PDB file of C-alpha atoms in Angstrom:
ATOM      1  CA  UNK G 122      30.477 112.043  59.704  1.00 44.00           C
ATOM      2  CA  UNK G 123      32.839 112.175  56.304  1.00 42.00           C
ATOM      3  CA  UNK G 124      35.436 110.039  55.414  1.00 42.00           C
ATOM      4  CA  UNK G 125      39.099 111.644  56.095  1.00 49.00           C
ATOM      5  CA  UNK G 126      40.326 114.088  53.260  1.00 44.00           C
ATOM      6  CA  UNK G 127      43.064 112.348  51.157  1.00 42.00           C
ATOM      7  CA  UNK G 128      45.584 114.089  52.905  1.00 50.00           C
ATOM      8  CA  UNK G 129      45.289 111.409  55.685  1.00 51.00           C
ATOM      9  CA  UNK G 130      48.099 108.876  55.588  1.00 51.00           C
ATOM     10  CA  UNK G 131      50.587 111.385  54.087  1.00 61.00           C
ATOM     11  CA  UNK G 132      53.163 112.736  56.707  1.00 64.00           C
ATOM     12  CA  UNK G 133      53.119 116.204  56.203  1.00 73.00           C
ATOM     13  CA  UNK G 134      55.729 118.574  55.554  1.00 72.00           C
ATOM     14  CA  UNK G 135      56.458 121.246  57.754  1.00 75.00           C
ATOM     15  CA  UNK G 136      58.461 123.900  55.891  1.00 74.00           C
ATOM     16  CA  UNK G 137      60.373 126.657  57.084  1.00 65.00           C
ATOM     17  CA  UNK G 138      58.122 129.341  58.735  1.00 83.00           C
ATOM     18  CA  UNK G 139      55.215 126.715  59.164  1.00 90.00           C
ATOM     19  CA  UNK G 140      55.912 126.507  63.189  1.00 88.00           C
ATOM     20  CA  UNK G 141      56.041 130.350  63.256  1.00 90.00           C
ATOM     21  CA  UNK G 142      53.035 130.793  61.485  1.00 93.00           C
ATOM     22  CA  UNK G 143      50.982 127.783  63.602  1.00 93.00           C
ATOM     23  CA  UNK G 144      52.001 129.744  66.737  1.00 92.00           C
ATOM     24  CA  UNK G 145      51.083 132.786  65.647  1.00 95.00           C
ATOM     25  CA  UNK G 146      47.039 131.559  65.084  1.00 95.00           C
ATOM     26  CA  UNK G 147      47.167 129.783  68.337  1.00 95.00           C
ATOM     27  CA  UNK G 148      48.114 133.180  70.157  1.00 95.00           C
ATOM     28  CA  UNK G 149      45.435 135.025  68.145  1.00 96.00           C
ATOM     29  CA  UNK G 150      43.108 131.667  68.962  1.00 95.00           C
ATOM     30  CA  UNK G 151      43.729 132.831  72.656  1.00 93.00           C
ATOM     31  CA  UNK G 152      43.617 136.517  72.203  1.00 95.00           C
ATOM     32  CA  UNK G 153      40.431 136.551  70.729  1.00 96.00           C
ATOM     33  CA  UNK G 154      39.364 134.075  73.398  1.00 94.00           C
ATOM     34  CA  UNK G 155      40.029 136.802  75.902  1.00 92.00           C
ATOM     35  CA  UNK G 156      37.027 138.821  74.862  1.00 94.00           C
ATOM     36  CA  UNK G 157      34.989 136.263  76.706  1.00 94.00           C
ATOM     37  CA  UNK G 158      35.146 138.721  79.525  1.00 91.00           C
ATOM     38  CA  UNK G 159      34.386 141.782  77.260  1.00 94.00           C
ATOM     39  CA  UNK G 160      31.346 139.928  76.092  1.00 96.00           C
ATOM     40  CA  UNK G 161      30.321 138.887  79.411  1.00 95.00           C
ATOM     41  CA  UNK G 162      30.291 142.511  80.659  1.00 93.00           C
ATOM     42  CA  UNK G 163      27.900 143.308  77.645  1.00 96.00           C
ATOM     43  CA  UNK G 164      26.127 140.512  78.338  1.00 95.00           C
ATOM     44  CA  UNK G 165      25.252 141.685  81.711  1.00 94.00           C
ATOM     45  CA  UNK G 166      24.415 145.143  80.818  1.00 95.00           C
ATOM     46  CA  UNK G 167      21.407 144.475  79.058  1.00 93.00           C
ATOM     47  CA  UNK G 168      19.418 144.461  81.976  1.00 92.00           C
ATOM     48  CA  UNK G 169      17.737 140.676  81.728  1.00 94.00           C
ATOM     49  CA  UNK G 170      19.043 136.828  82.498  1.00 96.00           C
ATOM     50  CA  UNK G 171      17.681 134.085  81.007  1.00 95.00           C
ATOM     51  CA  UNK G 172      19.772 131.768  83.290  1.00 94.00           C
ATOM     52  CA  UNK G 173      16.389 131.171  85.708  1.00 90.00           C
ATOM     53  CA  UNK G 174      14.640 129.071  82.940  1.00 95.00           C
ATOM     54  CA  UNK G 175      17.644 126.635  82.684  1.00 96.00           C
ATOM     55  CA  UNK G 176      17.487 125.271  86.037  1.00 96.00           C
ATOM     56  CA  UNK G 177      16.229 121.388  85.948  1.00 97.00           C
ATOM     57  CA  UNK G 178      16.106 118.525  88.872  1.00 97.00           C
ATOM     58  CA  UNK G 179      19.804 117.218  87.360  1.00 97.00           C
ATOM     59  CA  UNK G 180      21.703 120.382  88.589  1.00 97.00           C
ATOM     60  CA  UNK G 181      19.837 120.002  91.509  1.00 95.00           C
ATOM     61  CA  UNK G 182      20.696 116.409  92.162  1.00 97.00           C
ATOM     62  CA  UNK G 183      24.236 116.583  91.227  1.00 96.00           C
ATOM     63  CA  UNK G 184      26.354 117.606  94.328  1.00 95.00           C
ATOM     64  CA  UNK G 185      29.107 119.847  94.515  1.00 96.00           C
ATOM     65  CA  UNK G 186      32.452 117.816  94.146  1.00 96.00           C
ATOM     66  CA  UNK G 187      35.331 120.581  94.506  1.00 95.00           C
ATOM     67  CA  UNK G 188      37.239 117.589  93.409  1.00 95.00           C
ATOM     68  CA  UNK G 189      36.728 118.224  90.123  1.00 97.00           C
ATOM     69  CA  UNK G 190      37.982 121.590  89.600  1.00 96.00           C
ATOM     70  CA  UNK G 191      41.157 120.079  88.167  1.00 96.00           C
ATOM     71  CA  UNK G 192      39.634 118.782  85.032  1.00 97.00           C
ATOM     72  CA  UNK G 193      37.751 121.666  84.438  1.00 97.00           C
ATOM     73  CA  UNK G 194      41.078 123.783  84.444  1.00 96.00           C
ATOM     74  CA  UNK G 195      42.611 121.573  81.982  1.00 97.00           C
ATOM     75  CA  UNK G 196      39.714 122.838  79.323  1.00 96.00           C
ATOM     76  CA  UNK G 197      42.247 125.666  78.836  1.00 94.00           C
ATOM     77  CA  UNK G 198      45.028 123.755  77.960  1.00 96.00           C
ATOM     78  CA  UNK G 199      43.755 120.730  76.364  1.00 97.00           C
ATOM     79  CA  UNK G 200      41.960 122.090  72.856  1.00 96.00           C
ATOM     80  CA  UNK G 201      45.683 123.253  72.121  1.00 94.00           C
ATOM     81  CA  UNK G 202      47.556 119.954  73.090  1.00 96.00           C
ATOM     82  CA  UNK G 203      44.945 118.416  70.721  1.00 97.00           C
ATOM     83  CA  UNK G 204      45.693 120.704  68.201  1.00 95.00           C
ATOM     84  CA  UNK G 205      49.108 120.009  68.312  1.00 93.00           C
ATOM     85  CA  UNK G 206      48.851 116.452  68.416  1.00 95.00           C
ATOM     86  CA  UNK G 207      46.343 116.885  64.688  1.00 95.00           C
ATOM     87  CA  UNK G 208      48.996 119.013  63.290  1.00 93.00           C
ATOM     88  CA  UNK G 209      51.817 116.607  63.532  1.00 92.00           C
ATOM     89  CA  UNK G 210      49.685 114.079  61.881  1.00 93.00           C
ATOM     90  CA  UNK G 211      47.562 116.317  59.267  1.00 94.00           C
ATOM     91  CA  UNK G 212      50.100 119.292  58.886  1.00 94.00           C
ATOM     92  CA  UNK G 213      49.936 123.010  58.088  1.00 94.00           C
ATOM     93  CA  UNK G 214      46.500 123.583  56.211  1.00 95.00           C
ATOM     94  CA  UNK G 215      44.666 121.216  58.508  1.00 95.00           C
ATOM     95  CA  UNK G 216      45.783 123.192  61.292  1.00 96.00           C
ATOM     96  CA  UNK G 217      44.744 126.407  59.602  1.00 97.00           C
ATOM     97  CA  UNK G 218      40.933 124.913  58.971  1.00 97.00           C
ATOM     98  CA  UNK G 219      40.604 124.104  62.538  1.00 97.00           C
ATOM     99  CA  UNK G 220      41.496 127.110  63.709  1.00 97.00           C
ATOM    100  CA  UNK G 221      39.115 129.311  61.499  1.00 97.00           C
ATOM    101  CA  UNK G 222      36.927 126.790  62.419  1.00 98.00           C
ATOM    102  CA  UNK G 223      37.532 127.490  65.726  1.00 97.00           C
ATOM    103  CA  UNK G 224      36.608 131.468  65.063  1.00 97.00           C
ATOM    104  CA  UNK G 225      33.819 130.676  63.745  1.00 98.00           C
ATOM    105  CA  UNK G 226      32.459 128.724  67.111  1.00 98.00           C
ATOM    106  CA  UNK G 227      33.655 130.991  69.168  1.00 98.00           C
ATOM    107  CA  UNK G 228      31.604 133.853  67.216  1.00 98.00           C
ATOM    108  CA  UNK G 229      28.614 132.001  67.005  1.00 98.00           C
ATOM    109  CA  UNK G 230      28.793 131.575  70.909  1.00 98.00           C
ATOM    110  CA  UNK G 231      29.466 135.245  71.340  1.00 98.00           C
ATOM    111  CA  UNK G 232      26.729 136.274  69.154  1.00 97.00           C
ATOM    112  CA  UNK G 233      24.289 133.719  71.138  1.00 97.00           C
ATOM    113  CA  UNK G 234      25.414 135.584  74.536  1.00 97.00           C
ATOM    114  CA  UNK G 235      24.943 138.761  73.554  1.00 97.00           C
ATOM    115  CA  UNK G 236      21.357 138.179  71.526  1.00 97.00           C
ATOM    116  CA  UNK G 237      20.197 135.902  74.858  1.00 97.00           C
ATOM    117  CA  UNK G 238      21.656 136.716  78.155  1.00 97.00           C
ATOM    118  CA  UNK G 239      21.679 133.968  80.252  1.00 97.00           C
ATOM    119  CA  UNK G 240      24.146 133.665  83.907  1.00 97.00           C
ATOM    120  CA  UNK G 241      25.150 131.071  85.880  1.00 96.00           C
ATOM    121  CA  UNK G 242      24.433 132.701  88.764  1.00 94.00           C
ATOM    122  CA  UNK G 243      21.543 130.972  89.916  1.00 95.00           C
ATOM    123  CA  UNK G 244      24.308 127.683  90.143  1.00 95.00           C
ATOM    124  CA  UNK G 245      27.071 128.983  91.864  1.00 96.00           C
ATOM    125  CA  UNK G 246      27.705 128.786  95.306  1.00 94.00           C
ATOM    126  CA  UNK G 247      28.187 131.546  98.075  1.00 93.00           C
ATOM    127  CA  UNK G 248      32.133 132.669  98.857  1.00 89.00           C
ATOM    128  CA  UNK G 249      31.375 131.497 102.211  1.00 91.00           C
ATOM    129  CA  UNK G 250      30.220 127.633 101.106  1.00 91.00           C
ATOM    130  CA  UNK G 251      33.310 127.280  98.533  1.00 92.00           C
ATOM    131  CA  UNK G 252      35.859 128.786 101.370  1.00 89.00           C
ATOM    132  CA  UNK G 253      34.554 125.982 103.606  1.00 88.00           C
ATOM    133  CA  UNK G 254      35.062 123.050 100.631  1.00 86.00           C
ATOM    134  CA  UNK G 255      37.847 121.527  99.436  1.00 88.00           C
ATOM    135  CA  UNK G 256      40.244 123.141  96.815  1.00 92.00           C
ATOM    136  CA  UNK G 257      38.343 126.656  97.852  1.00 92.00           C
ATOM    137  CA  UNK G 258      41.567 128.140  95.834  1.00 92.00           C
ATOM    138  CA  UNK G 259      40.962 126.673  92.754  1.00 94.00           C
ATOM    139  CA  UNK G 260      37.041 126.680  92.739  1.00 94.00           C
ATOM    140  CA  UNK G 261      37.505 130.618  93.554  1.00 93.00           C
ATOM    141  CA  UNK G 262      39.907 131.376  91.019  1.00 92.00           C
ATOM    142  CA  UNK G 263      37.384 130.234  88.548  1.00 93.00           C
ATOM    143  CA  UNK G 264      34.225 131.535  90.156  1.00 93.00           C
ATOM    144  CA  UNK G 265      36.381 134.917  89.985  1.00 88.00           C
ATOM    145  CA  UNK G 266      38.048 134.530  86.765  1.00 85.00           C
ATOM    146  CA  UNK G 267      34.913 133.367  84.883  1.00 81.00           C
ATOM    147  CA  UNK G 268      32.432 135.836  84.530  1.00 77.00           C
ATOM    148  CA  UNK G 269      28.540 134.588  85.930  1.00 91.00           C
ATOM    149  CA  UNK G 270      27.299 135.577  82.287  1.00 94.00           C
ATOM    150  CA  UNK G 271      27.993 133.176  79.108  1.00 94.00           C
ATOM    151  CA  UNK G 272      26.502 130.530  80.355  1.00 95.00           C
ATOM    152  CA  UNK G 273      24.360 129.074  77.303  1.00 97.00           C
ATOM    153  CA  UNK G 274      25.566 127.655  75.683  1.00 97.00           C
ATOM    154  CA  UNK G 275      28.816 126.319  77.385  1.00 97.00           C
ATOM    155  CA  UNK G 276      31.889 127.108  75.367  1.00 97.00           C
ATOM    156  CA  UNK G 277      34.048 125.006  78.013  1.00 96.00           C
ATOM    157  CA  UNK G 278      32.501 122.442  76.583  1.00 98.00           C
ATOM    158  CA  UNK G 279      31.543 123.454  72.518  1.00 98.00           C
ATOM    159  CA  UNK G 280      35.389 124.104  72.662  1.00 98.00           C
ATOM    160  CA  UNK G 281      36.774 121.150  74.147  1.00 98.00           C
ATOM    161  CA  UNK G 282      34.213 118.584  71.712  1.00 98.00           C
ATOM    162  CA  UNK G 283      35.419 120.509  69.117  1.00 98.00           C
ATOM    163  CA  UNK G 284      39.216 119.658  68.724  1.00 98.00           C
ATOM    164  CA  UNK G 285      37.952 116.486  70.243  1.00 98.00           C
ATOM    165  CA  UNK G 286      36.408 115.514  66.581  1.00 98.00           C
ATOM    166  CA  UNK G 287      39.418 117.115  65.043  1.00 98.00           C
ATOM    167  CA  UNK G 288      41.371 115.058  66.665  1.00 98.00           C
ATOM    168  CA  UNK G 289      39.625 112.129  66.448  1.00 98.00           C
ATOM    169  CA  UNK G 290      39.583 112.358  62.333  1.00 96.00           C
ATOM    170  CA  UNK G 291      43.234 112.450  62.211  1.00 95.00           C
ATOM    171  CA  UNK G 292      44.815 110.985  65.145  1.00 95.00           C
ATOM    172  CA  UNK G 293      42.441 108.253  66.714  1.00 96.00           C
ATOM    173  CA  UNK G 294      44.297 106.593  69.154  1.00 96.00           C
ATOM    174  CA  UNK G 295      45.823 110.067  71.237  1.00 96.00           C
ATOM    175  CA  UNK G 296      41.948 111.296  70.827  1.00 98.00           C
ATOM    176  CA  UNK G 297      40.997 107.985  73.133  1.00 98.00           C
ATOM    177  CA  UNK G 298      42.984 109.696  76.012  1.00 97.00           C
ATOM    178  CA  UNK G 299      40.952 113.274  75.092  1.00 98.00           C
ATOM    179  CA  UNK G 300      38.074 111.988  74.924  1.00 98.00           C
ATOM    180  CA  UNK G 301      38.015 109.843  78.601  1.00 98.00           C
ATOM    181  CA  UNK G 302      39.319 113.722  79.908  1.00 98.00           C
ATOM    182  CA  UNK G 303      36.176 115.573  77.961  1.00 98.00           C
ATOM    183  CA  UNK G 304      33.787 113.877  79.775  1.00 98.00           C
ATOM    184  CA  UNK G 305      35.428 113.980  82.878  1.00 98.00           C
ATOM    185  CA  UNK G 306      35.268 117.435  82.331  1.00 98.00           C
ATOM    186  CA  UNK G 307      31.943 117.814  81.002  1.00 98.00           C
ATOM    187  CA  UNK G 308      30.866 116.379  84.257  1.00 98.00           C
ATOM    188  CA  UNK G 309      33.081 118.920  86.536  1.00 97.00           C
ATOM    189  CA  UNK G 310      31.309 122.015  84.710  1.00 97.00           C
ATOM    190  CA  UNK G 311      28.157 120.514  87.036  1.00 97.00           C
ATOM    191  CA  UNK G 312      30.200 119.176  89.568  1.00 97.00           C
ATOM    192  CA  UNK G 313      32.094 122.625  90.996  1.00 97.00           C
ATOM    193  CA  UNK G 314      28.637 124.450  90.341  1.00 96.00           C
ATOM    194  CA  UNK G 315      29.784 127.029  87.107  1.00 96.00           C
ATOM    195  CA  UNK G 316      27.502 125.766  84.752  1.00 97.00           C
ATOM    196  CA  UNK G 317      23.523 124.466  84.229  1.00 98.00           C
ATOM    197  CA  UNK G 318      22.928 121.190  82.919  1.00 98.00           C
ATOM    198  CA  UNK G 319      21.309 122.248  79.820  1.00 98.00           C
ATOM    199  CA  UNK G 320      24.585 124.859  79.476  1.00 98.00           C
ATOM    200  CA  UNK G 321      26.683 121.819  78.935  1.00 98.00           C
ATOM    201  CA  UNK G 322      24.515 119.495  76.949  1.00 98.00           C
ATOM    202  CA  UNK G 323      23.949 122.798  74.365  1.00 98.00           C
ATOM    203  CA  UNK G 324      27.743 123.108  74.135  1.00 98.00           C
ATOM    204  CA  UNK G 325      27.672 119.594  73.302  1.00 98.00           C
ATOM    205  CA  UNK G 326      25.341 119.826  70.433  1.00 98.00           C
ATOM    206  CA  UNK G 327      25.888 122.965  69.283  1.00 98.00           C
ATOM    207  CA  UNK G 328      29.759 122.363  68.599  1.00 98.00           C
ATOM    208  CA  UNK G 329      29.213 118.145  67.000  1.00 98.00           C
ATOM    209  CA  UNK G 330      26.856 120.318  64.357  1.00 98.00           C
ATOM    210  CA  UNK G 331      29.393 122.965  63.755  1.00 98.00           C
ATOM    211  CA  UNK G 332      31.785 120.056  63.615  1.00 98.00           C
ATOM    212  CA  UNK G 333      29.567 117.929  60.715  1.00 98.00           C
ATOM    213  CA  UNK G 334      28.587 121.307  59.273  1.00 98.00           C
ATOM    214  CA  UNK G 335      31.419 123.492  59.035  1.00 98.00           C
ATOM    215  CA  UNK G 336      34.643 121.516  59.901  1.00 97.00           C
ATOM    216  CA  UNK G 337      33.917 118.525  58.210  1.00 97.00           C
ATOM    217  CA  UNK G 338      33.579 120.185  54.603  1.00 97.00           C
ATOM    218  CA  UNK G 339      36.701 122.135  54.688  1.00 97.00           C
ATOM    219  CA  UNK G 340      38.604 118.840  55.182  1.00 96.00           C
ATOM    220  CA  UNK G 341      37.174 117.234  52.337  1.00 95.00           C
ATOM    221  CA  UNK G 342      37.837 120.101  50.194  1.00 95.00           C
ATOM    222  CA  UNK G 343      41.240 120.624  51.384  1.00 94.00           C
ATOM    223  CA  UNK G 344      40.813 124.173  52.250  1.00 95.00           C
ATOM    224  CA  UNK G 345      43.590 126.543  53.589  1.00 95.00           C
ATOM    225  CA  UNK G 346      45.925 124.669  51.756  1.00 91.00           C
ATOM    226  CA  UNK G 347      47.653 128.005  50.240  1.00 89.00           C
ATOM    227  CA  UNK G 348      51.671 128.380  50.471  1.00 85.00           C
ATOM    228  CA  UNK G 349      53.576 131.615  50.876  1.00 76.00           C
ATOM    229  CA  UNK G 350      56.930 133.154  48.894  1.00 67.00           C
ATOM    230  CA  UNK G 351      58.573 133.564  51.990  1.00 53.00           C
ATOM    231  CA  UNK G 352      58.071 134.034  55.836  1.00 51.00           C
ATOM    232  CA  UNK G 353      57.942 137.965  55.673  1.00 50.00           C
ATOM    233  CA  UNK G 354      55.108 137.375  53.459  1.00 48.00           C
ATOM    234  CA  UNK G 355      53.377 135.606  56.346  1.00 51.00           C
ATOM    235  CA  UNK G 356      53.477 138.305  58.555  1.00 48.00           C
TER     236      UNK G 356
END
């Protein structure tokens, strides 16, 4: 979707303070994502749950495969890896665009989860069953850390697919490896019974639409290409 901007092919110039700004934006991104838990608590307080409407035969057909928990866990770092690889090729302005688009995608999910609460409680396994399987400490950790709410759409899938599309636009070589990992992660959300099938599919579709309708226009306009007079001015 869309042709790469004129920036592609030019080696980016990282001036003093650029790396610090990129690190700061990354930190802000993770801190903002930290409100995931808060949103989950608020969604749970709404008093109703659409999760029961999300079950499909696919959910019942997929067996519990706890070994996939490790590809699932990588989703907390792989988008940042993709952003760093993209920034090395595309520069700070492209990094800023992906950061602000990511915040928009996250805000969209937060809004939807609060408006239409849905949980994965109906698909998540009882603690005793997890304890009897392989890697109970790993699966149990994600069951404990991730609230059952904020299920539909899956931001685990949406965020990772969005950053795949960003990386593929600027660095197709590394993106092939990321792409292979992404689909194993997609399966992992179902294999460790932490998401409904429709959660994963909707996350994928939302991220693809957001990339096409938000990220690509930002790239084609060369947005966020401002410069700073000094490092102090950035702060």
